[in-house]
PDB file of C-alpha atoms in Angstrom:
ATOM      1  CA  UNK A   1    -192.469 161.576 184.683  1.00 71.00           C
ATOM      2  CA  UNK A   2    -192.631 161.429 180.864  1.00 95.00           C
ATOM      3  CA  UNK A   3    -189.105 160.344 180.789  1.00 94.00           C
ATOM      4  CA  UNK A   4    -189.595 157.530 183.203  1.00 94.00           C
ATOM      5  CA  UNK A   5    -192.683 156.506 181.121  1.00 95.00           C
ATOM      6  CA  UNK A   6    -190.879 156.315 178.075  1.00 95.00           C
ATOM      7  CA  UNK A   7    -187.588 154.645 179.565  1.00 94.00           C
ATOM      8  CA  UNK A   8    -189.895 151.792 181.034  1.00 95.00           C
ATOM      9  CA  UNK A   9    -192.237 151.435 177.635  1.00 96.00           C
ATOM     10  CA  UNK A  10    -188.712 151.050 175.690  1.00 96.00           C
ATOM     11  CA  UNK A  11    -187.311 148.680 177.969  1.00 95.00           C
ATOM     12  CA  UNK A  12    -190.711 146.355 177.564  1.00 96.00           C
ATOM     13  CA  UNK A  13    -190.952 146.800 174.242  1.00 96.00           C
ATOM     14  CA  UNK A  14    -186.801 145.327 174.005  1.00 96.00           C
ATOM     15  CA  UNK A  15    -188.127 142.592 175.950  1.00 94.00           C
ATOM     16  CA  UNK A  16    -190.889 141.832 174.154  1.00 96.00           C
ATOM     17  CA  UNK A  17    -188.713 141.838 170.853  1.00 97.00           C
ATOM     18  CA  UNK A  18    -186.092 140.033 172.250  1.00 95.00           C
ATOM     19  CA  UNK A  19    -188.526 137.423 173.297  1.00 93.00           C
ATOM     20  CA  UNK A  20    -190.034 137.317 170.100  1.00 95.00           C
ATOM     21  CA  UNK A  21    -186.949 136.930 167.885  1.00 95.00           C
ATOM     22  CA  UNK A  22    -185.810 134.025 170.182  1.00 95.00           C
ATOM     23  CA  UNK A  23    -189.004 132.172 170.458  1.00 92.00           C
ATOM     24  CA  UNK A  24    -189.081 130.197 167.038  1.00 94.00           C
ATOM     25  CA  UNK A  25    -185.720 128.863 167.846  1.00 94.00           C
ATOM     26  CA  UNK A  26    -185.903 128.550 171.609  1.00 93.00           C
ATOM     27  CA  UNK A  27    -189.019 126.256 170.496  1.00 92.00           C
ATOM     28  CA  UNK A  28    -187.746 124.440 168.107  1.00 95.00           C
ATOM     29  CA  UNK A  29    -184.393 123.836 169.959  1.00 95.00           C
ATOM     30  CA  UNK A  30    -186.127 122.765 173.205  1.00 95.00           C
ATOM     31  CA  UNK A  31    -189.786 121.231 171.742  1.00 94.00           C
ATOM     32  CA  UNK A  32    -191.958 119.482 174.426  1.00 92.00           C
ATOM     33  CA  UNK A  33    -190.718 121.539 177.179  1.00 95.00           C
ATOM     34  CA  UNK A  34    -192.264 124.614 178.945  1.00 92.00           C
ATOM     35  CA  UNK A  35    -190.109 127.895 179.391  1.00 89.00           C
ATOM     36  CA  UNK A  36    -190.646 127.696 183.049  1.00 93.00           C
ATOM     37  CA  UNK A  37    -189.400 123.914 182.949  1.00 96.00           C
ATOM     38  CA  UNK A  38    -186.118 125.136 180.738  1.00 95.00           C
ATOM     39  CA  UNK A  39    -185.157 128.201 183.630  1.00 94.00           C
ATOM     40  CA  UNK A  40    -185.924 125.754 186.497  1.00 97.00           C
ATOM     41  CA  UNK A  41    -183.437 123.362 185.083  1.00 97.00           C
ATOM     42  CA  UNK A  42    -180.700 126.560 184.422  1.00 97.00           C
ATOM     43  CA  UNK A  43    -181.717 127.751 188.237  1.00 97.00           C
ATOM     44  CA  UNK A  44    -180.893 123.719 189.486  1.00 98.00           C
ATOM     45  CA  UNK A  45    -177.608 123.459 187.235  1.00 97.00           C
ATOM     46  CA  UNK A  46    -176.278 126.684 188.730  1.00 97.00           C
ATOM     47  CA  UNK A  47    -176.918 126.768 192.450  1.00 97.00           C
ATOM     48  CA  UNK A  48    -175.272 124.718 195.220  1.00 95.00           C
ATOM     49  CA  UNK A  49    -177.611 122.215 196.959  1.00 95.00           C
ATOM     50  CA  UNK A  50    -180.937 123.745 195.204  1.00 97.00           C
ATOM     51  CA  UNK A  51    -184.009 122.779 197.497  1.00 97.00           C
ATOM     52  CA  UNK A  52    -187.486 124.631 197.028  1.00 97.00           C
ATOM     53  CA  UNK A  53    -186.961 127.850 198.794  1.00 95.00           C
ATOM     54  CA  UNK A  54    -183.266 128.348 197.047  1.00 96.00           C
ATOM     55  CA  UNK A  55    -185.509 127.781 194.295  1.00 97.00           C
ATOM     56  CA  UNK A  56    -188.632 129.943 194.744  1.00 95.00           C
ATOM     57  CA  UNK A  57    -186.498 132.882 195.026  1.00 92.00           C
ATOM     58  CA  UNK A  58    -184.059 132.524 192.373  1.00 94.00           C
ATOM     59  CA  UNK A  59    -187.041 132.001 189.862  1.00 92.00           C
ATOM     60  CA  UNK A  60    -189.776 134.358 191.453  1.00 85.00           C
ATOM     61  CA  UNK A  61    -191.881 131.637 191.653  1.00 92.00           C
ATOM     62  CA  UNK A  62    -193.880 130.355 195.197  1.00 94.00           C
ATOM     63  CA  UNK A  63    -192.356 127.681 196.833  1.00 95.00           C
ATOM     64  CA  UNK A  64    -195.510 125.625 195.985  1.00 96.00           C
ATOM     65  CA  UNK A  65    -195.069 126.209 192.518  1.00 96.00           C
ATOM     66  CA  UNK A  66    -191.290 124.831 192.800  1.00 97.00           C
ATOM     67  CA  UNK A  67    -192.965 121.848 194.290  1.00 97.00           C
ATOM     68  CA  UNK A  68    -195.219 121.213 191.484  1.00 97.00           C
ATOM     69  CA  UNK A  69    -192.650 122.072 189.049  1.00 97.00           C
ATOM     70  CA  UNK A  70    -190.085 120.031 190.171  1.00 98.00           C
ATOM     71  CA  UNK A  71    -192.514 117.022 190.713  1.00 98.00           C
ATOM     72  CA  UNK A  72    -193.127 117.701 187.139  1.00 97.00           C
ATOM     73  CA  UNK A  73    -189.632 117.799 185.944  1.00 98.00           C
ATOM     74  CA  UNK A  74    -188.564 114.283 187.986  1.00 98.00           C
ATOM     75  CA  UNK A  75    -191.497 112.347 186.668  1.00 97.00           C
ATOM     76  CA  UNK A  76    -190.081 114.054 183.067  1.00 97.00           C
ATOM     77  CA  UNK A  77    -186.901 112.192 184.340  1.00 97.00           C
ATOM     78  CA  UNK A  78    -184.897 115.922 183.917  1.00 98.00           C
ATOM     79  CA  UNK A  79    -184.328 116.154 187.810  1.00 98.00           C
ATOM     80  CA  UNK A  80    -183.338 113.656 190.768  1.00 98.00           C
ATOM     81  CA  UNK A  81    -183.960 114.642 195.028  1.00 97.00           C
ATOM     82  CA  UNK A  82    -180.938 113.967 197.175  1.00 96.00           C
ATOM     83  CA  UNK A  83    -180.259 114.270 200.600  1.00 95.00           C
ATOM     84  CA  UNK A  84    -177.195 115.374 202.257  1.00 92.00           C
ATOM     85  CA  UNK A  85    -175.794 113.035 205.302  1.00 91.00           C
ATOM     86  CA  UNK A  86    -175.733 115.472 207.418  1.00 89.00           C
ATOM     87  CA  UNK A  87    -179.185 117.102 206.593  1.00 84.00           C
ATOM     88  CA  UNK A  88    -181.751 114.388 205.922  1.00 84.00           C
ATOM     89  CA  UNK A  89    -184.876 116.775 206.766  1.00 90.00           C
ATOM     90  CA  UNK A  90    -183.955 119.163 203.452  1.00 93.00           C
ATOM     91  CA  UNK A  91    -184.396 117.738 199.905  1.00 96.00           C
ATOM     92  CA  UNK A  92    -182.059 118.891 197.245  1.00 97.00           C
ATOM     93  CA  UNK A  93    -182.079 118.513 193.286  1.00 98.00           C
ATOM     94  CA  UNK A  94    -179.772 117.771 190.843  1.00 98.00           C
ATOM     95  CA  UNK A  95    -179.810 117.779 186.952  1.00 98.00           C
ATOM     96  CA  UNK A  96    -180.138 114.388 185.194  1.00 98.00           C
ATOM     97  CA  UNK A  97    -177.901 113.236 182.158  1.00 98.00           C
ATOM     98  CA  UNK A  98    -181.177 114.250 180.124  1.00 97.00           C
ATOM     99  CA  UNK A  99    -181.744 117.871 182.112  1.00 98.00           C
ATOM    100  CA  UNK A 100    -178.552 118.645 181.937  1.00 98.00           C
ATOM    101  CA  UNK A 101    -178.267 117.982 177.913  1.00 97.00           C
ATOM    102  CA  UNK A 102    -181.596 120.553 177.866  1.00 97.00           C
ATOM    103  CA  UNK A 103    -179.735 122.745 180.313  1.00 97.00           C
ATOM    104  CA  UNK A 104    -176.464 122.670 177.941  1.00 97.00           C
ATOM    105  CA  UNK A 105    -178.853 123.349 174.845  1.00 97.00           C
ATOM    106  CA  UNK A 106    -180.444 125.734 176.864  1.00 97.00           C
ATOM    107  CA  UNK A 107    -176.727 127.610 177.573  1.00 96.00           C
ATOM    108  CA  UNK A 108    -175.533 126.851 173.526  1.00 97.00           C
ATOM    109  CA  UNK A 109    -178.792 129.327 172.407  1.00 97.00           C
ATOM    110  CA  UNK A 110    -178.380 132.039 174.622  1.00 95.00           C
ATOM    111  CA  UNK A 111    -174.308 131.779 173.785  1.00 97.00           C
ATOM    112  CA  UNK A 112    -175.703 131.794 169.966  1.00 97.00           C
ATOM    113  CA  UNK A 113    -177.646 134.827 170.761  1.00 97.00           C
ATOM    114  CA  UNK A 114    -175.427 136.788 172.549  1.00 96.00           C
ATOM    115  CA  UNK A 115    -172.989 136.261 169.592  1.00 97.00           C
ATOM    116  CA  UNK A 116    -175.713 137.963 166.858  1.00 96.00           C
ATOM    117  CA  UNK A 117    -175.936 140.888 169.391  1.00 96.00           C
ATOM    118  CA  UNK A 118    -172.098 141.574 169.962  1.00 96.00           C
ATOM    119  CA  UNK A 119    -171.568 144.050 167.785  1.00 95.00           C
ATOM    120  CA  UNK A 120    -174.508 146.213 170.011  1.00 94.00           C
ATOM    121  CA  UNK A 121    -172.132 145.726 173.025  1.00 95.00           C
ATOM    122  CA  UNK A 122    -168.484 145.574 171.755  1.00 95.00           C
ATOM    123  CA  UNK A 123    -169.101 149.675 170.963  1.00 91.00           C
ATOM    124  CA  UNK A 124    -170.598 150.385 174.256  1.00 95.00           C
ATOM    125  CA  UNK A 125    -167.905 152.259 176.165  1.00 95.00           C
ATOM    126  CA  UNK A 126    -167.226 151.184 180.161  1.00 96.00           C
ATOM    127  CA  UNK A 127    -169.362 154.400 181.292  1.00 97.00           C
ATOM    128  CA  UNK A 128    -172.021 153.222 179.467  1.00 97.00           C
ATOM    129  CA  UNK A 129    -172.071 149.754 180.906  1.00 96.00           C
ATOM    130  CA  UNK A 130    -171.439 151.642 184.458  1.00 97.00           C
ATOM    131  CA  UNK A 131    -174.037 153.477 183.735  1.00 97.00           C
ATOM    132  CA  UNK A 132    -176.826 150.652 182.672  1.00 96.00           C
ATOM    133  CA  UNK A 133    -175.677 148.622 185.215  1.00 97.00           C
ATOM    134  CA  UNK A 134    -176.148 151.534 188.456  1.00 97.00           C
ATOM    135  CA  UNK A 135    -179.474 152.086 187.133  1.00 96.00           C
ATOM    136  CA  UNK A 136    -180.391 148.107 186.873  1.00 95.00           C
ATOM    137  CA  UNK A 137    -179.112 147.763 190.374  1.00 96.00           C
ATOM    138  CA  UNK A 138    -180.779 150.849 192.133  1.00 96.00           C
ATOM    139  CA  UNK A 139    -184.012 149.684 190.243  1.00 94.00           C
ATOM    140  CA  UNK A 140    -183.741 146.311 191.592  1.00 91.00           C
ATOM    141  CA  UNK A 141    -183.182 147.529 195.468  1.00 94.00           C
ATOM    142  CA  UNK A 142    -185.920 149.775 194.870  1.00 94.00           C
ATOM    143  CA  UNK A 143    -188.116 146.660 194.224  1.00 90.00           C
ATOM    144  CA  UNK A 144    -186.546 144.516 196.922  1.00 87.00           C
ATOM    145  CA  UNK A 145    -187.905 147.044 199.564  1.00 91.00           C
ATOM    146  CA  UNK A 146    -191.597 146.932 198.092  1.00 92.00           C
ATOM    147  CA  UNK A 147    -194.017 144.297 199.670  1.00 88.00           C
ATOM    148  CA  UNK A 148    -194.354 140.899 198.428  1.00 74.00           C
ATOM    149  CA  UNK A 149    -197.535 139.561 197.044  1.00 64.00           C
ATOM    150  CA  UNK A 150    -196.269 135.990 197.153  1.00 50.00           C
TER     151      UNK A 150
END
């Protein structure tokens, strides 16, 4: 167990460093805007035909919360609702000229920081990327089966 305990403490404490020596420029770079504003625009730039339930479980947020959020983010003027002809019970979104230059600023940091980190994963070896990435994954069905608290 004191292996586990460690593994997990190390992987917060990455985290929490990672978040910290992003934040100053995340802020700057994206002022005025909430970090749960910023991935809910990412979330509606990537997904086909994002309504509130894609939504809600692509962020891990409640589908009320989406609602809010995205009410949020078209008064904001980031996000527009369409309907599909065939569909017009479902409401979709779609990213604004404005969201999407936040999105693309968005994608331009996290391109910026992945380039100061190469060097950590241009001398990791394919086992150890196989490796990191079968442990992510069993971790991650592991929590799928638990119950939801939503």
């Amino acid at each position: 167990m004191q292996r586990q305990q460690v593994l997990m403490s190390q992987l917060m404490d990455l985290t929490n460093e990672l978040i910290w020596l992003n934040r100053p420029e995340m802020q700057s770079a994206l002022k005025g805007y909430k970090l749960n504003e910023i991935e809910l625009l990412e979330k509606i730039g990537l997904l086909t035909h994002p309504n509130v339930t894609k939504l809600a479980n692509a962020t891990y947020m409640t589908r009320g919360a989406i609602s809010k959020l995205t009410k949020k983010l078209m008064e904001k003027e980031l996000i527009t609702s369409y309907q599909l002809p065939e569909n017009k019970k479902e409401i979709y979104f779609r990213l604004t000229t404005q969201g999407e230059h936040i999105n693309q600023t968005h994608q331009m940091l996290h391109q910026r920081f992945a380039n100061r980190d190469k060097e950590v994963f241009t001398n990791m070896t394919d086992e150890e990327f196989d490796t990191v990435f079968r442990f992510i994954g069993r971790y991650r069905e592991h929590l799928k089966k638990l119950p939801k608290s939503r």
